[in-house]
Coordinates of C-alpha atoms in Angstrom, one line a residue:
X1 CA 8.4 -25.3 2.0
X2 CA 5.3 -23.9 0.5
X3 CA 3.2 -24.9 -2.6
X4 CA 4.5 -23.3 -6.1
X5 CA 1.1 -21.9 -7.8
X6 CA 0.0 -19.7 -10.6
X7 CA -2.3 -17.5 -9.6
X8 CA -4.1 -13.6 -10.0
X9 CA -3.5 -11.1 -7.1
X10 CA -6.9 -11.3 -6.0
X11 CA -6.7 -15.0 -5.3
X12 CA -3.5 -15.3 -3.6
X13 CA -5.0 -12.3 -1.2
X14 CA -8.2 -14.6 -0.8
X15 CA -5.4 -17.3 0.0
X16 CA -4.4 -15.2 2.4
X17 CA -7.2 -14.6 4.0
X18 CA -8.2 -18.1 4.2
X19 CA -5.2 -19.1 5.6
X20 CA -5.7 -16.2 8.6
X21 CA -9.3 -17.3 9.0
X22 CA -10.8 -13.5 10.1
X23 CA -13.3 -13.5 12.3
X24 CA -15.5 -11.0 10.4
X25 CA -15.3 -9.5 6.8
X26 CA -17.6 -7.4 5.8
X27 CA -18.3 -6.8 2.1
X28 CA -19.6 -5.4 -1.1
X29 CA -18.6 -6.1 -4.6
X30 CA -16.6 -3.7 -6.7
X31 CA -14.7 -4.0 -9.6
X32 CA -11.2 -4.9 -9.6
X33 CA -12.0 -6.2 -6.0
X34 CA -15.3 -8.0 -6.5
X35 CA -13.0 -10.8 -7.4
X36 CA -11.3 -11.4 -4.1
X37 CA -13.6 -11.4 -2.0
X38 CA -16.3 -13.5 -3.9
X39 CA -13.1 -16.3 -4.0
X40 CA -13.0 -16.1 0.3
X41 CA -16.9 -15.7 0.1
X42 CA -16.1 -19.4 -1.3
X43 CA -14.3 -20.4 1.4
X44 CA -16.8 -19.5 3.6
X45 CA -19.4 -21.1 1.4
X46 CA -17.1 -24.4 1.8
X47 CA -16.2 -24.1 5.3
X48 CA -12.6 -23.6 4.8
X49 CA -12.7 -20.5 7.3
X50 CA -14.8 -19.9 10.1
X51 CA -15.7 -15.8 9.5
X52 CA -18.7 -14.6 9.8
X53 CA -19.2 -13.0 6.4
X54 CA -21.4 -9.9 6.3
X55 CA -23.1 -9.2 3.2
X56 CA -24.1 -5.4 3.1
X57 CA -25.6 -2.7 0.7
X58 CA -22.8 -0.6 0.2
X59 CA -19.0 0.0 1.0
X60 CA -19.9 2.9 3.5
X61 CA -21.7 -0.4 5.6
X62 CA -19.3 -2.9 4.9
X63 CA -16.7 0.2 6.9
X64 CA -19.5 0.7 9.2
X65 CA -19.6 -3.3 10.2
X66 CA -16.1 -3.8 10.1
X67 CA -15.9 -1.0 12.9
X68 CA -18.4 -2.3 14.8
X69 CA -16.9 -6.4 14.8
X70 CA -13.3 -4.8 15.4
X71 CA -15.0 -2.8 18.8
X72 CA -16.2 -5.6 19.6
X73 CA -12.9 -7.9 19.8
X74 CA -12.7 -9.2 16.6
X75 CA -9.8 -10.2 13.9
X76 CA -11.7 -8.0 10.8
X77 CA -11.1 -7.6 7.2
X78 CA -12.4 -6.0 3.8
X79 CA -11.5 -5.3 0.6
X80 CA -12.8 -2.7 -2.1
X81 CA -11.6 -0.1 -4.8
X82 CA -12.3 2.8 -5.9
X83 CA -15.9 4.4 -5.6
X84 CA -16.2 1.7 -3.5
X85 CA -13.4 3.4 -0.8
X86 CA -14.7 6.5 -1.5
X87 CA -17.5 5.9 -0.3
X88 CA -16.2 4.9 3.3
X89 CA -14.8 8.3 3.4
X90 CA -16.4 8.9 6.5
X91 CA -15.6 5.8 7.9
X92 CA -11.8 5.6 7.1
X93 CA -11.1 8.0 9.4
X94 CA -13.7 6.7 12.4
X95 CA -11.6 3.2 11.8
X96 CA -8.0 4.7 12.3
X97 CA -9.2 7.4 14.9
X98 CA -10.6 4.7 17.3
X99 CA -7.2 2.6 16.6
X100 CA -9.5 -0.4 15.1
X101 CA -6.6 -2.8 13.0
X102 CA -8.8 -3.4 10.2
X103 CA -7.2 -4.9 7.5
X104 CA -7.9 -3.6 4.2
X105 CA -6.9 -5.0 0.7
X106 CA -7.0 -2.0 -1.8
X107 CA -7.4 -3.0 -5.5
X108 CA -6.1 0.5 -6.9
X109 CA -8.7 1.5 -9.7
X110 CA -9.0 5.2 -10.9
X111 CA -12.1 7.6 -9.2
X112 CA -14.5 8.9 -11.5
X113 CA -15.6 10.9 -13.4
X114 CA -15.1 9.7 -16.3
X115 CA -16.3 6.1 -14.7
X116 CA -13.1 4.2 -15.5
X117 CA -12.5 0.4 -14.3
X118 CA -8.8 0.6 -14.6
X119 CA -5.7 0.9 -12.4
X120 CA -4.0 3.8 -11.3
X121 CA -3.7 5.2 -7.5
X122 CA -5.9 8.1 -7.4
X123 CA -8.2 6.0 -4.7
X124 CA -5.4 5.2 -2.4
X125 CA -3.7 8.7 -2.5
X126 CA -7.1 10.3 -1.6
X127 CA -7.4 8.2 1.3
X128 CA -3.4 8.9 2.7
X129 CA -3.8 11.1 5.1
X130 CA -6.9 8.9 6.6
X131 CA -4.7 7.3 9.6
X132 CA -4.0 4.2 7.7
X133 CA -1.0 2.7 7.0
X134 CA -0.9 2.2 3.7
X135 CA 1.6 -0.5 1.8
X136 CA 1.9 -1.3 -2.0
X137 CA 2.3 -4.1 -4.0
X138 CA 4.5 -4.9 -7.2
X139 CA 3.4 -8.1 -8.1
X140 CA 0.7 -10.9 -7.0
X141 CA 3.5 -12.2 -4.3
X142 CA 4.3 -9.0 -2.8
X143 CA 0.5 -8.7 -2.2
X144 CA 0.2 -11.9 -0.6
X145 CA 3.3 -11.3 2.0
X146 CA 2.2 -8.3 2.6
X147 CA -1.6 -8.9 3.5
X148 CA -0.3 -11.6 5.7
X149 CA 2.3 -9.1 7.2
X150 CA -0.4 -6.2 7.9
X151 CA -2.3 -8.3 10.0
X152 CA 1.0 -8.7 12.4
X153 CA 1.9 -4.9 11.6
X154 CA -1.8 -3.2 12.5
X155 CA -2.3 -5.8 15.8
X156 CA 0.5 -5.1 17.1
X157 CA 0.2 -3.7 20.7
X158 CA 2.3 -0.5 20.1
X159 CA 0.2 0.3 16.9
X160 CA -3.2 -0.9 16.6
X161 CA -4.0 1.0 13.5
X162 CA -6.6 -0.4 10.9
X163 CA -4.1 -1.2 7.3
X164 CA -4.4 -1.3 3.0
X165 CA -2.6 -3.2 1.5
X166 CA -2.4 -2.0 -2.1
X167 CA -1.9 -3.8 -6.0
X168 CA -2.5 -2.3 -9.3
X169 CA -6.1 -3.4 -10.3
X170 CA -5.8 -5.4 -13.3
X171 CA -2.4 -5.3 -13.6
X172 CA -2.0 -7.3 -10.5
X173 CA -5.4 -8.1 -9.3
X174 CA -6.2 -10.2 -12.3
X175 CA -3.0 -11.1 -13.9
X176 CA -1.6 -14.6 -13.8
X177 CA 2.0 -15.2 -12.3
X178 CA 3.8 -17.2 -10.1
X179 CA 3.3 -17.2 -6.3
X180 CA 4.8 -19.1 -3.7
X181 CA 2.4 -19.8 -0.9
X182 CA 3.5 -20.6 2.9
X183 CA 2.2 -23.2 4.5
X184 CA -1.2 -22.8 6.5
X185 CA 0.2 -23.5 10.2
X186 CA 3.4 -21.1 9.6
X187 CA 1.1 -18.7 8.4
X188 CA -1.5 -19.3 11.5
X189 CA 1.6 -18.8 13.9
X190 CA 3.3 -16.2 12.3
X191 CA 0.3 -13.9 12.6
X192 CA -1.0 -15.5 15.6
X193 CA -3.8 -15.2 17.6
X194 CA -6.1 -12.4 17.8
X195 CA -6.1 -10.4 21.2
X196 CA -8.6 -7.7 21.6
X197 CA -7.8 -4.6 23.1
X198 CA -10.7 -2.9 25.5
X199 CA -13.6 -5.0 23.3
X200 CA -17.1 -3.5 23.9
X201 CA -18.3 -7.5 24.6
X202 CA -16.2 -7.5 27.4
X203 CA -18.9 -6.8 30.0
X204 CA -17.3 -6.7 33.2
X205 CA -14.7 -4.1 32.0
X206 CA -17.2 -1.9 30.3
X207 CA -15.6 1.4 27.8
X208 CA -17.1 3.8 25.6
X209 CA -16.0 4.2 22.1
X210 CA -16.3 7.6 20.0
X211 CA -17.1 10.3 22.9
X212 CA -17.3 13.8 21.9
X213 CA -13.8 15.6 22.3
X214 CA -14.2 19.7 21.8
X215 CA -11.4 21.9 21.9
X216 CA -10.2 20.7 25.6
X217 CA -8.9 17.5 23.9
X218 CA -8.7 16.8 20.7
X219 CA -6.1 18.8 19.6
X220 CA -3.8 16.2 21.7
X221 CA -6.0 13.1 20.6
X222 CA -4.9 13.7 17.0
X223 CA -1.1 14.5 17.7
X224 CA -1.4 10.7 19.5
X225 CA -2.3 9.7 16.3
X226 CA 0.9 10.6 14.8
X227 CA 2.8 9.7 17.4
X228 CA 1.5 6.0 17.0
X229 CA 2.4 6.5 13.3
X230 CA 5.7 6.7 14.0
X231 CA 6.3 4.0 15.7
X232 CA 5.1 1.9 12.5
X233 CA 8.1 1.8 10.5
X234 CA 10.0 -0.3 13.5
X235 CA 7.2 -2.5 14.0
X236 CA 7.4 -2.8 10.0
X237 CA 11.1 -4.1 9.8
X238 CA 10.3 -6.3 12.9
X239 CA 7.9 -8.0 11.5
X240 CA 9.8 -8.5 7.7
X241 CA 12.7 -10.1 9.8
X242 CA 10.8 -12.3 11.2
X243 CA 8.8 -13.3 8.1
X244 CA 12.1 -13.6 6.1
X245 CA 13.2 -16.2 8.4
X246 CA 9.7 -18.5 7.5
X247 CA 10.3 -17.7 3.5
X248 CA 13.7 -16.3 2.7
X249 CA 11.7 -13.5 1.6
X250 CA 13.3 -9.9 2.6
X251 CA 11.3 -6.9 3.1
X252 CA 12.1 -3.2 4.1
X253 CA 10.2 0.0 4.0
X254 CA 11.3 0.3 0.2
X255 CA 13.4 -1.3 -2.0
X256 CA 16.5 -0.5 -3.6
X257 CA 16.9 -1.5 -7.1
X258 CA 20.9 -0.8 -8.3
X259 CA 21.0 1.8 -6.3
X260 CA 24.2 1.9 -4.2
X261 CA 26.6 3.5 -7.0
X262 CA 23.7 5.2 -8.6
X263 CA 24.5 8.9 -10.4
X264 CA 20.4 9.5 -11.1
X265 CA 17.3 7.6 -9.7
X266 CA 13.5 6.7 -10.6
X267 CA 11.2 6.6 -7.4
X268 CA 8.2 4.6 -8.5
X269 CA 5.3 2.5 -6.4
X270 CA 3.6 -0.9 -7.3
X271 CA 4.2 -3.0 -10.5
X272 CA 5.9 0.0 -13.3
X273 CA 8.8 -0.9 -10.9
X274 CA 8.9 -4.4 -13.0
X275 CA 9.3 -2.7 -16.2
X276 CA 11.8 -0.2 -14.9
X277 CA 13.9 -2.3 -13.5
X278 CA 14.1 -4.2 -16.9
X279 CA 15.1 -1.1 -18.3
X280 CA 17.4 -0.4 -16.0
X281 CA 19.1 -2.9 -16.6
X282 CA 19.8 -2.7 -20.1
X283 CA 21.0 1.1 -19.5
X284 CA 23.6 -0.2 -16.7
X285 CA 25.0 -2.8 -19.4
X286 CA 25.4 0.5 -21.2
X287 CA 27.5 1.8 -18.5
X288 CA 24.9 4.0 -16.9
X289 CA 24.6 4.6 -13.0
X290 CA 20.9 4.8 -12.7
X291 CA 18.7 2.9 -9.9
X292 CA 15.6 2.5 -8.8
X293 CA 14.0 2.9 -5.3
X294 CA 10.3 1.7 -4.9
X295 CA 8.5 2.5 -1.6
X296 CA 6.6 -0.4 0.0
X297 CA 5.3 1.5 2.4
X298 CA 3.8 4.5 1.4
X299 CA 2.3 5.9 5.2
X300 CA 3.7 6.6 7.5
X301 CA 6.6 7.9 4.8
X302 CA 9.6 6.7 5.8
X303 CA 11.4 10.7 5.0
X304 CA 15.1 9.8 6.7
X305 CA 15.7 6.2 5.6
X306 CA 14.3 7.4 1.9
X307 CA 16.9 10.9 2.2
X308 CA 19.6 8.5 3.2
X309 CA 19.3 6.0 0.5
X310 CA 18.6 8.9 -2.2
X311 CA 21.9 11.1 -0.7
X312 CA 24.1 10.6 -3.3
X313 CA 22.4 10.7 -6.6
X314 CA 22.5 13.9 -9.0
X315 CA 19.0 14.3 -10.3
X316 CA 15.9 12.3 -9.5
X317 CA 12.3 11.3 -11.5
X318 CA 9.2 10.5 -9.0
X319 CA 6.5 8.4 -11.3
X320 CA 3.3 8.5 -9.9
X321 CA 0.6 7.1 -11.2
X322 CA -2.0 9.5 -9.2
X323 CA -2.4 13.6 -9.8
X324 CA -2.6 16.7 -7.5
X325 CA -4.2 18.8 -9.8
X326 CA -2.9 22.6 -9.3
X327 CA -0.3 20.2 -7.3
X328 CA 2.7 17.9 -8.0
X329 CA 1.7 14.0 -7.7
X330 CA 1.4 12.7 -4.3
X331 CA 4.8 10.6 -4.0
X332 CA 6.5 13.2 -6.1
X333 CA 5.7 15.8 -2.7
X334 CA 6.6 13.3 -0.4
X335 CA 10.4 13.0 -1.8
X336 CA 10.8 16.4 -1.8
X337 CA 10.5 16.7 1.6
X338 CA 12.0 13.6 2.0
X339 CA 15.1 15.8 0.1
X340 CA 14.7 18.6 2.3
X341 CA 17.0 17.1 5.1
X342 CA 19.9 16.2 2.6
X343 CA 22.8 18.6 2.7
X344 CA 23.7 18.3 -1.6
X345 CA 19.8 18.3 -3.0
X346 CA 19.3 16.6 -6.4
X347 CA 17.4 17.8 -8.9
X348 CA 14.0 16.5 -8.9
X349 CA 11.2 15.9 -11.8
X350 CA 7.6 14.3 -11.7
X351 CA 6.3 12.7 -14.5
X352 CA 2.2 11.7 -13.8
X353 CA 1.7 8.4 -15.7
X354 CA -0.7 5.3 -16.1
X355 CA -3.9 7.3 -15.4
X356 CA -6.8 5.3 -16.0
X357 CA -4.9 2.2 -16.1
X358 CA -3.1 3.6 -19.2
X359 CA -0.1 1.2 -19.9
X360 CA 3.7 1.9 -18.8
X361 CA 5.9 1.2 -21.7
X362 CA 9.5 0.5 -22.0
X363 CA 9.8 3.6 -24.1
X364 CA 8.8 5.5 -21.5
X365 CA 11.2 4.7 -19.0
X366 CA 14.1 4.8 -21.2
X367 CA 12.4 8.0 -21.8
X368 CA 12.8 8.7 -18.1
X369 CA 16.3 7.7 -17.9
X370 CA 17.3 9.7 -21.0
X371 CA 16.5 13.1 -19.3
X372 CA 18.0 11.6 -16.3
X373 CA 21.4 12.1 -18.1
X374 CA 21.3 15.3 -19.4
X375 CA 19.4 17.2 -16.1
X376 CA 22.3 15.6 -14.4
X377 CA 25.2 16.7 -16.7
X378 CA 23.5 20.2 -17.0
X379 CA 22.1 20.5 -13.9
X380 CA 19.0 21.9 -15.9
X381 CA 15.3 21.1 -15.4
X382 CA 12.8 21.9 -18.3
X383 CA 9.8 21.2 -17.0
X384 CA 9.4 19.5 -13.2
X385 CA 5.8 18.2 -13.9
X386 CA 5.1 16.5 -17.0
X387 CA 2.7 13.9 -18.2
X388 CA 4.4 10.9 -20.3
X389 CA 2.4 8.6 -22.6
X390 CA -0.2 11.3 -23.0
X391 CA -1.6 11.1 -26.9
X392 CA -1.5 15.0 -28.4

């Protein structure tokens, strides 16, 4: 039985981290994330952990170091938010495309300009189509499973693919709730020990990392990147098995929310699931079939298992709290071509919301739901894009 605590989402993911004892992190503060990583620069100050903490003079270095200590045969994490991933650009895509398992937590805070400290998921959608797997959070708990679950999910021998795991900055990063911690040894052998794969410091069995690859190559180096990604969502449900049988805590690629007899759906990430689900609710007292379905795991996209569980609702509402602009939002493309395999396609709308860390009200999901009804009794759609909570 673990300890009962109340705590923000950055300290249960220092917790985390603690608890898996990295060999390296490499860091530099950024607000929402600053937070988390000065608690498990702590640790390390205490000598609660043995990591070798590197302190550097941006995010592109703290990227650039976490490369070099995962070559090298290391267990490696980091953490930082937007500007701050932004500026690893460069690096993101080094990390993932010499199949490093760096393990990233993502405090999701808008981009600039206009500099804003808040939450939305502008900084994690720029960075989906990096190689990362990307997972996100609801609450302070969900980010504290699933940090300890990337590490298992990334190292894994099939995948070895660097991870974020992402939480609404603020929201979840600094809010106060109730977590249930595991206990350090099930934690230690749940996620077990490190083994490096072709580590530079192995000197008798010498490799080279990041040759050039021209035209001859590289066209089949990056489709082996894909191909790796698709093994993830196996290794992901492996892994949430086995970690449901240490805290009775079940995990899938998404969650359903009343969604078996559901008539109309809302698809929406991170922690507006928490408020629509309370507002769900009071519409199914009501006697209406709506249900949620939040993704956990936003890449790879899990497009069948999504089309499957969606198959039989009339109209659906993506929410996402991130913009395309010209475009539809990010998750909102993603379901539809999630839709594009199901035989009876519902109608679909995207609403963009929460920009800037703008609050999700109640109103708005009932909002939501309300259209819901009629685009599924009419089978009309006013508008597919719209922005909700916006002030006129």
């Amino acid at each position: 039985m673990g300890k009962i605590v109340a705590v923000t989402g950055n300290e249960a993911c220092a917790e985390a981290l603690r608890q898996i004892n990295p060999d390296v992190c490499a860091a530099y503060p950024i607000t929402p994330a600053t937070d988390l990583m000065q608690r498990f620069a702590g640790f390390v100050n205490d000598g609660k952990v043995d990591t070798e903490l590197v302190l550097v003079e941006s995010e592109h270095s703290a990227m650039s170091a976490c490369i070099g200590a995962a070559a090298a045969g290391g267990r490696v994490a980091t953490a930082t938010s937007s500007q701050g991933l932004a500026l690893m650009w460069e690096m993101l895509y080094i990390a993932a495309g010499t199949r490093l398992p760096i393990i990233m937590p993502l405090v999701n805070r808008a981009l600039s300009a206009p500099l804003n400290i808040h939450g939305d998921h502008s900084d994690g959608m720029g960075a989906r189509d990096t190689g990362w797997i990307q997972m996100y959070s609801e609450n302070a708990q969900e980010a504290y499973d699933n940090l300890i679950m990337a590490f298992r999910i990334a190292e894994h021998l099939e995948i070895r693919v660097p991870a974020m795991v992402c939480m609404d900055g603020f929201i979840v990063s600094h809010s106060i709730e109730r977590v249930e911690y595991i206990d350090d040894a099930d934690v230690k052998n749940f996620v077990g020990k490190f083994e490096a794969v072709n580590p530079l410091l192995d000197l008798d069995n010498p490799k080279s990392y990041g040759p050039l690859i021209l035209t001859d190559l590289y066209h089949e180096y990056k489709r082996a990147q894909h191909e790796v990604m698709t093994k993830v969502p196996a290794v992901v449900l492996e892994v949430a098995a086995e970690f449901e049988k240490i805290t009775g805590r079940k995990y899938g690629l998404f969650e359903e929310y009343r969604l078996d007899d559901a008539e109309i759906a809302i698809v929406v990430m991170s922690s507006a699931a928490g408020t629509t689900k309370d507002i769900i609710d009071q519409y199914r007292d009501k006697g209406v079939k709506v249900g949620l379905l939040k993704p956990r795991m936003f890449r790879p996209f899990p497009f069948e298992k999504v089309a499957k569980a969606l198959q039989h609702v009339k109209a659906i509402t993506v929410l996402d709290r991130a913009d395309s602009y010209g475009g539809y939002g990010p998750l909102f493309s993603e379901l539809t071509g999630a839709v594009m395999s199901m035989n009876s396609k519902p109608a679909m709308l995207n609403k963009i919301f929460g920009l800037g860390g703008r609050d999700y009200l109640p109103d708005q999901a009932e909002y939501v739901i309300d259209e819901l009804i009629k685009v599924a009794e009419t089978g009309k759609v006013e508008a597919i894009k719209e922005y909700i909570g916006v002030r006129e």
